[in-house]
């Protein structure tokens, strides 16, 4: 287990892609006992812009209100929805977890690695909160994370945060902190298919 092998002489740094506050809640609660965490909010798939800004504000509020054993900070990625529409072209009818979703995840993970290698101090690991969602394929996320880790030279922290009650705990924490819980992943296509 990776967490058992972390260095004891210093606090390791995790560069963590964050999609929203509810998904980040349990992941932060669990991982901040092991790491100093930099959250990278990069989600060009989220529409409309007011939704994007609301999710980012909720994430920042969660960071302020949650207790932390180690340092937690947020870095804001660029918001360029055109990047998402370019990769989604021709895949508009794909279901969630399909090819469009995989391309979106791959893009966000690659941008996370690109941001991680530009940090003044290189992080010990890169990871994402995305695997906490029951709608996301953790196997694909980890496979893609491992591929990018080899490409960019920063280890990937394998995760499936929905397991061992992680997703249920995120619901409890969302209620506790009165977090806004969206009823769609973020993109216009998931919004059209949402039941809320």
PDB file of C-alpha atoms in Angstrom:
ATOM      1  CA  UNK A   1       0.000   0.000   0.000  1.00  0.00           C
ATOM      2  CA  UNK A   2       1.434   3.345  -1.099  1.00  0.00           C
ATOM      3  CA  UNK A   3       0.242   5.288   1.963  1.00  0.00           C
ATOM      4  CA  UNK A   4       2.185   2.974   4.266  1.00  0.00           C
ATOM      5  CA  UNK A   5       5.388   3.698   2.314  1.00  0.00           C
ATOM      6  CA  UNK A   6       5.234   7.503   2.421  1.00  0.00           C
ATOM      7  CA  UNK A   7       8.334   9.309   3.734  1.00  0.00           C
ATOM      8  CA  UNK A   8       8.304   9.868   7.508  1.00  0.00           C
ATOM      9  CA  UNK A   9      10.929  12.642   7.599  1.00  0.00           C
ATOM     10  CA  UNK A  10       8.726  15.147   5.722  1.00  0.00           C
ATOM     11  CA  UNK A  11       5.126  15.704   4.664  1.00  0.00           C
ATOM     12  CA  UNK A  12       4.704  14.505   1.064  1.00  0.00           C
ATOM     13  CA  UNK A  13       2.885  16.739  -1.417  1.00  0.00           C
ATOM     14  CA  UNK A  14      -0.132  15.626  -3.447  1.00  0.00           C
ATOM     15  CA  UNK A  15      -1.285  17.513  -6.538  1.00  0.00           C
ATOM     16  CA  UNK A  16      -4.990  16.674  -6.664  1.00  0.00           C
ATOM     17  CA  UNK A  17      -7.364  17.452  -9.517  1.00  0.00           C
ATOM     18  CA  UNK A  18     -10.727  18.548  -8.061  1.00  0.00           C
ATOM     19  CA  UNK A  19     -14.027  18.510  -9.932  1.00  0.00           C
ATOM     20  CA  UNK A  20     -16.265  19.975  -7.200  1.00  0.00           C
ATOM     21  CA  UNK A  21     -16.680  20.425  -3.442  1.00  0.00           C
ATOM     22  CA  UNK A  22     -18.919  17.390  -2.753  1.00  0.00           C
ATOM     23  CA  UNK A  23     -16.505  15.003  -4.474  1.00  0.00           C
ATOM     24  CA  UNK A  24     -13.530  16.673  -2.783  1.00  0.00           C
ATOM     25  CA  UNK A  25     -15.022  16.531   0.730  1.00  0.00           C
ATOM     26  CA  UNK A  26     -14.316  12.902   1.637  1.00  0.00           C
ATOM     27  CA  UNK A  27     -11.147  12.763  -0.490  1.00  0.00           C
ATOM     28  CA  UNK A  28      -9.727  15.729   1.438  1.00  0.00           C
ATOM     29  CA  UNK A  29     -10.838  14.364   4.789  1.00  0.00           C
ATOM     30  CA  UNK A  30      -9.103  11.076   4.036  1.00  0.00           C
ATOM     31  CA  UNK A  31      -5.915  12.230   2.288  1.00  0.00           C
ATOM     32  CA  UNK A  32      -4.991  15.375   4.195  1.00  0.00           C
ATOM     33  CA  UNK A  33      -3.799  13.271   7.117  1.00  0.00           C
ATOM     34  CA  UNK A  34      -1.077  11.911   4.806  1.00  0.00           C
ATOM     35  CA  UNK A  35      -0.289  14.821   2.472  1.00  0.00           C
ATOM     36  CA  UNK A  36       0.022  18.541   2.033  1.00  0.00           C
ATOM     37  CA  UNK A  37      -2.473  18.996  -0.798  1.00  0.00           C
ATOM     38  CA  UNK A  38      -2.655  21.339  -3.750  1.00  0.00           C
ATOM     39  CA  UNK A  39      -6.120  21.166  -5.310  1.00  0.00           C
ATOM     40  CA  UNK A  40      -6.198  21.936  -9.018  1.00  0.00           C
ATOM     41  CA  UNK A  41      -9.622  23.094 -10.194  1.00  0.00           C
ATOM     42  CA  UNK A  42      -9.571  22.484 -13.927  1.00  0.00           C
ATOM     43  CA  UNK A  43     -12.917  21.652 -15.552  1.00  0.00           C
ATOM     44  CA  UNK A  44     -13.548  23.222 -18.988  1.00  0.00           C
ATOM     45  CA  UNK A  45     -16.477  20.816 -19.413  1.00  0.00           C
ATOM     46  CA  UNK A  46     -18.658  22.639 -16.862  1.00  0.00           C
ATOM     47  CA  UNK A  47     -21.429  24.814 -18.296  1.00  0.00           C
ATOM     48  CA  UNK A  48     -22.745  27.429 -17.986  1.00  0.00           C
ATOM     49  CA  UNK A  49     -20.003  29.706 -16.630  1.00  0.00           C
ATOM     50  CA  UNK A  50     -22.142  30.681 -13.638  1.00  0.00           C
ATOM     51  CA  UNK A  51     -22.258  26.973 -12.704  1.00  0.00           C
ATOM     52  CA  UNK A  52     -18.482  26.725 -13.070  1.00  0.00           C
ATOM     53  CA  UNK A  53     -17.940  29.724 -10.801  1.00  0.00           C
ATOM     54  CA  UNK A  54     -20.439  28.440  -8.226  1.00  0.00           C
ATOM     55  CA  UNK A  55     -18.685  25.054  -8.011  1.00  0.00           C
ATOM     56  CA  UNK A  56     -15.303  26.770  -7.647  1.00  0.00           C
ATOM     57  CA  UNK A  57     -16.621  29.054  -4.881  1.00  0.00           C
ATOM     58  CA  UNK A  58     -18.071  26.067  -3.022  1.00  0.00           C
ATOM     59  CA  UNK A  59     -14.728  24.265  -3.228  1.00  0.00           C
ATOM     60  CA  UNK A  60     -12.918  27.303  -1.799  1.00  0.00           C
ATOM     61  CA  UNK A  61     -15.504  27.607   0.977  1.00  0.00           C
ATOM     62  CA  UNK A  62     -15.068  23.939   1.871  1.00  0.00           C
ATOM     63  CA  UNK A  63     -11.296  24.422   2.151  1.00  0.00           C
ATOM     64  CA  UNK A  64     -11.828  27.373   4.500  1.00  0.00           C
ATOM     65  CA  UNK A  65     -14.342  25.576   6.713  1.00  0.00           C
ATOM     66  CA  UNK A  66     -12.825  22.080   6.943  1.00  0.00           C
ATOM     67  CA  UNK A  67     -10.194  21.382   9.604  1.00  0.00           C
ATOM     68  CA  UNK A  68      -6.786  20.429   8.160  1.00  0.00           C
ATOM     69  CA  UNK A  69      -3.916  18.415   9.588  1.00  0.00           C
ATOM     70  CA  UNK A  70      -1.647  19.569   6.751  1.00  0.00           C
ATOM     71  CA  UNK A  71      -1.640  22.477   4.317  1.00  0.00           C
ATOM     72  CA  UNK A  72      -4.357  22.607   1.641  1.00  0.00           C
ATOM     73  CA  UNK A  73      -4.451  25.187  -1.140  1.00  0.00           C
ATOM     74  CA  UNK A  74      -6.357  25.687  -4.388  1.00  0.00           C
ATOM     75  CA  UNK A  75      -4.958  26.526  -7.807  1.00  0.00           C
ATOM     76  CA  UNK A  76      -7.430  27.673 -10.436  1.00  0.00           C
ATOM     77  CA  UNK A  77      -6.975  26.259 -13.936  1.00  0.00           C
ATOM     78  CA  UNK A  78      -7.995  28.120 -17.071  1.00  0.00           C
ATOM     79  CA  UNK A  79     -11.678  28.070 -17.983  1.00  0.00           C
ATOM     80  CA  UNK A  80     -11.784  27.531 -21.744  1.00  0.00           C
ATOM     81  CA  UNK A  81     -14.969  25.583 -22.628  1.00  0.00           C
ATOM     82  CA  UNK A  82     -13.896  25.461 -26.287  1.00  0.00           C
ATOM     83  CA  UNK A  83     -11.279  22.861 -25.297  1.00  0.00           C
ATOM     84  CA  UNK A  84     -14.046  20.531 -24.163  1.00  0.00           C
ATOM     85  CA  UNK A  85     -16.217  21.124 -27.245  1.00  0.00           C
ATOM     86  CA  UNK A  86     -13.247  20.398 -29.512  1.00  0.00           C
ATOM     87  CA  UNK A  87     -12.595  17.004 -27.916  1.00  0.00           C
ATOM     88  CA  UNK A  88     -16.342  16.203 -27.747  1.00  0.00           C
ATOM     89  CA  UNK A  89     -16.933  16.893 -31.463  1.00  0.00           C
ATOM     90  CA  UNK A  90     -18.608  13.896 -33.079  1.00  0.00           C
ATOM     91  CA  UNK A  91     -19.200  12.260 -29.686  1.00  0.00           C
ATOM     92  CA  UNK A  92     -22.252  14.274 -28.651  1.00  0.00           C
ATOM     93  CA  UNK A  93     -24.502  11.184 -28.502  1.00  0.00           C
ATOM     94  CA  UNK A  94     -22.102   9.104 -26.407  1.00  0.00           C
ATOM     95  CA  UNK A  95     -23.414   7.995 -22.979  1.00  0.00           C
ATOM     96  CA  UNK A  96     -21.734   8.977 -19.719  1.00  0.00           C
ATOM     97  CA  UNK A  97     -18.677   6.709 -19.173  1.00  0.00           C
ATOM     98  CA  UNK A  98     -18.416   6.446 -22.978  1.00  0.00           C
ATOM     99  CA  UNK A  99     -15.687   7.746 -25.302  1.00  0.00           C
ATOM    100  CA  UNK A 100     -16.570  11.429 -24.825  1.00  0.00           C
ATOM    101  CA  UNK A 101     -16.348  11.073 -21.054  1.00  0.00           C
ATOM    102  CA  UNK A 102     -13.014   9.256 -21.328  1.00  0.00           C
ATOM    103  CA  UNK A 103     -11.582  11.958 -23.600  1.00  0.00           C
ATOM    104  CA  UNK A 104     -12.734  14.637 -21.133  1.00  0.00           C
ATOM    105  CA  UNK A 105     -11.139  12.828 -18.189  1.00  0.00           C
ATOM    106  CA  UNK A 106      -7.916  12.237 -20.133  1.00  0.00           C
ATOM    107  CA  UNK A 107      -7.721  15.927 -21.014  1.00  0.00           C
ATOM    108  CA  UNK A 108      -8.300  17.068 -17.430  1.00  0.00           C
ATOM    109  CA  UNK A 109      -5.739  14.596 -16.081  1.00  0.00           C
ATOM    110  CA  UNK A 110      -3.128  15.647 -18.625  1.00  0.00           C
ATOM    111  CA  UNK A 111      -3.654  19.327 -17.765  1.00  0.00           C
ATOM    112  CA  UNK A 112      -3.253  18.350 -14.101  1.00  0.00           C
ATOM    113  CA  UNK A 113       0.106  16.706 -14.799  1.00  0.00           C
ATOM    114  CA  UNK A 114       1.183  19.711 -16.895  1.00  0.00           C
ATOM    115  CA  UNK A 115       0.340  22.030 -13.983  1.00  0.00           C
ATOM    116  CA  UNK A 116       2.066  19.688 -11.505  1.00  0.00           C
ATOM    117  CA  UNK A 117       5.403  19.702 -13.363  1.00  0.00           C
ATOM    118  CA  UNK A 118       5.324  23.525 -13.409  1.00  0.00           C
ATOM    119  CA  UNK A 119       5.174  23.781  -9.610  1.00  0.00           C
ATOM    120  CA  UNK A 120       8.226  25.285  -7.829  1.00  0.00           C
ATOM    121  CA  UNK A 121       8.514  22.053  -5.826  1.00  0.00           C
ATOM    122  CA  UNK A 122       7.550  18.933  -7.748  1.00  0.00           C
ATOM    123  CA  UNK A 123       4.732  17.033  -6.019  1.00  0.00           C
ATOM    124  CA  UNK A 124       5.292  13.473  -4.813  1.00  0.00           C
ATOM    125  CA  UNK A 125       2.044  12.249  -6.394  1.00  0.00           C
ATOM    126  CA  UNK A 126      -0.767  13.307  -8.724  1.00  0.00           C
ATOM    127  CA  UNK A 127      -4.361  12.147  -8.285  1.00  0.00           C
ATOM    128  CA  UNK A 128      -7.992  13.165  -8.959  1.00  0.00           C
ATOM    129  CA  UNK A 129     -11.225  13.242  -6.971  1.00  0.00           C
ATOM    130  CA  UNK A 130     -13.142  11.860  -9.979  1.00  0.00           C
ATOM    131  CA  UNK A 131     -13.031   8.213  -8.872  1.00  0.00           C
ATOM    132  CA  UNK A 132     -15.418   8.954  -5.985  1.00  0.00           C
ATOM    133  CA  UNK A 133     -18.326   9.271  -8.414  1.00  0.00           C
ATOM    134  CA  UNK A 134     -20.409   6.125  -9.035  1.00  0.00           C
ATOM    135  CA  UNK A 135     -20.798   7.449 -12.606  1.00  0.00           C
ATOM    136  CA  UNK A 136     -17.054   7.375 -13.307  1.00  0.00           C
ATOM    137  CA  UNK A 137     -14.938   4.393 -14.312  1.00  0.00           C
ATOM    138  CA  UNK A 138     -12.148   4.156 -11.705  1.00  0.00           C
ATOM    139  CA  UNK A 139     -10.307   1.510 -13.732  1.00  0.00           C
ATOM    140  CA  UNK A 140     -10.037   3.867 -16.720  1.00  0.00           C
ATOM    141  CA  UNK A 141      -9.073   6.834 -14.496  1.00  0.00           C
ATOM    142  CA  UNK A 142      -6.230   4.894 -12.873  1.00  0.00           C
ATOM    143  CA  UNK A 143      -5.056   3.409 -16.174  1.00  0.00           C
ATOM    144  CA  UNK A 144      -4.889   6.903 -17.683  1.00  0.00           C
ATOM    145  CA  UNK A 145      -3.217   8.288 -14.562  1.00  0.00           C
ATOM    146  CA  UNK A 146      -0.512   5.607 -14.765  1.00  0.00           C
ATOM    147  CA  UNK A 147       0.067   6.332 -18.456  1.00  0.00           C
ATOM    148  CA  UNK A 148       0.474  10.061 -17.817  1.00  0.00           C
ATOM    149  CA  UNK A 149       2.682   9.437 -14.778  1.00  0.00           C
ATOM    150  CA  UNK A 150       5.197   7.653 -17.017  1.00  0.00           C
ATOM    151  CA  UNK A 151       5.000  10.493 -19.531  1.00  0.00           C
ATOM    152  CA  UNK A 152       5.492  13.335 -17.013  1.00  0.00           C
ATOM    153  CA  UNK A 153       7.661  11.640 -14.402  1.00  0.00           C
ATOM    154  CA  UNK A 154       5.437  12.147 -11.344  1.00  0.00           C
ATOM    155  CA  UNK A 155       3.931   9.066  -9.659  1.00  0.00           C
ATOM    156  CA  UNK A 156       0.180   8.495  -9.857  1.00  0.00           C
ATOM    157  CA  UNK A 157      -1.694   7.815  -6.602  1.00  0.00           C
ATOM    158  CA  UNK A 158      -3.970   4.871  -7.395  1.00  0.00           C
ATOM    159  CA  UNK A 159      -7.476   5.424  -6.001  1.00  0.00           C
ATOM    160  CA  UNK A 160     -11.087   4.368  -6.029  1.00  0.00           C
ATOM    161  CA  UNK A 161     -12.516   6.776  -3.471  1.00  0.00           C
ATOM    162  CA  UNK A 162     -16.100   5.512  -3.829  1.00  0.00           C
ATOM    163  CA  UNK A 163     -15.113   2.256  -2.109  1.00  0.00           C
ATOM    164  CA  UNK A 164     -15.187   1.563   1.640  1.00  0.00           C
ATOM    165  CA  UNK A 165     -18.070   3.990   2.107  1.00  0.00           C
ATOM    166  CA  UNK A 166     -16.241   6.945   0.541  1.00  0.00           C
ATOM    167  CA  UNK A 167     -19.119   8.067  -1.646  1.00  0.00           C
ATOM    168  CA  UNK A 168     -21.603   7.761   1.247  1.00  0.00           C
ATOM    169  CA  UNK A 169     -19.242   9.755   3.475  1.00  0.00           C
ATOM    170  CA  UNK A 170     -19.098  12.515   0.832  1.00  0.00           C
ATOM    171  CA  UNK A 171     -22.903  12.781   1.027  1.00  0.00           C
ATOM    172  CA  UNK A 172     -22.729  13.119   4.837  1.00  0.00           C
ATOM    173  CA  UNK A 173     -20.004  15.780   4.607  1.00  0.00           C
ATOM    174  CA  UNK A 174     -21.938  17.649   1.899  1.00  0.00           C
ATOM    175  CA  UNK A 175     -24.896  17.905   4.269  1.00  0.00           C
ATOM    176  CA  UNK A 176     -22.664  18.875   7.186  1.00  0.00           C
ATOM    177  CA  UNK A 177     -21.064  21.744   5.240  1.00  0.00           C
ATOM    178  CA  UNK A 178     -24.287  22.522   3.341  1.00  0.00           C
ATOM    179  CA  UNK A 179     -22.503  22.104   0.035  1.00  0.00           C
ATOM    180  CA  UNK A 180     -24.195  22.697  -3.269  1.00  0.00           C
ATOM    181  CA  UNK A 181     -24.629  19.278  -4.895  1.00  0.00           C
ATOM    182  CA  UNK A 182     -25.156  19.498  -8.642  1.00  0.00           C
ATOM    183  CA  UNK A 183     -27.380  16.957 -10.395  1.00  0.00           C
ATOM    184  CA  UNK A 184     -25.144  16.543 -13.468  1.00  0.00           C
ATOM    185  CA  UNK A 185     -21.445  15.942 -14.025  1.00  0.00           C
ATOM    186  CA  UNK A 186     -20.801  19.285 -15.682  1.00  0.00           C
ATOM    187  CA  UNK A 187     -21.042  19.211 -19.453  1.00  0.00           C
ATOM    188  CA  UNK A 188     -24.032  20.218 -21.531  1.00  0.00           C
ATOM    189  CA  UNK A 189     -24.613  16.598 -22.532  1.00  0.00           C
ATOM    190  CA  UNK A 190     -24.719  15.291 -18.958  1.00  0.00           C
ATOM    191  CA  UNK A 191     -27.033  18.200 -18.117  1.00  0.00           C
ATOM    192  CA  UNK A 192     -29.454  17.155 -20.879  1.00  0.00           C
ATOM    193  CA  UNK A 193     -29.467  13.600 -19.486  1.00  0.00           C
ATOM    194  CA  UNK A 194     -29.859  14.573 -15.820  1.00  0.00           C
ATOM    195  CA  UNK A 195     -33.078  13.821 -13.999  1.00  0.00           C
ATOM    196  CA  UNK A 196     -32.985  16.913 -11.763  1.00  0.00           C
TER     197      UNK A 196
END
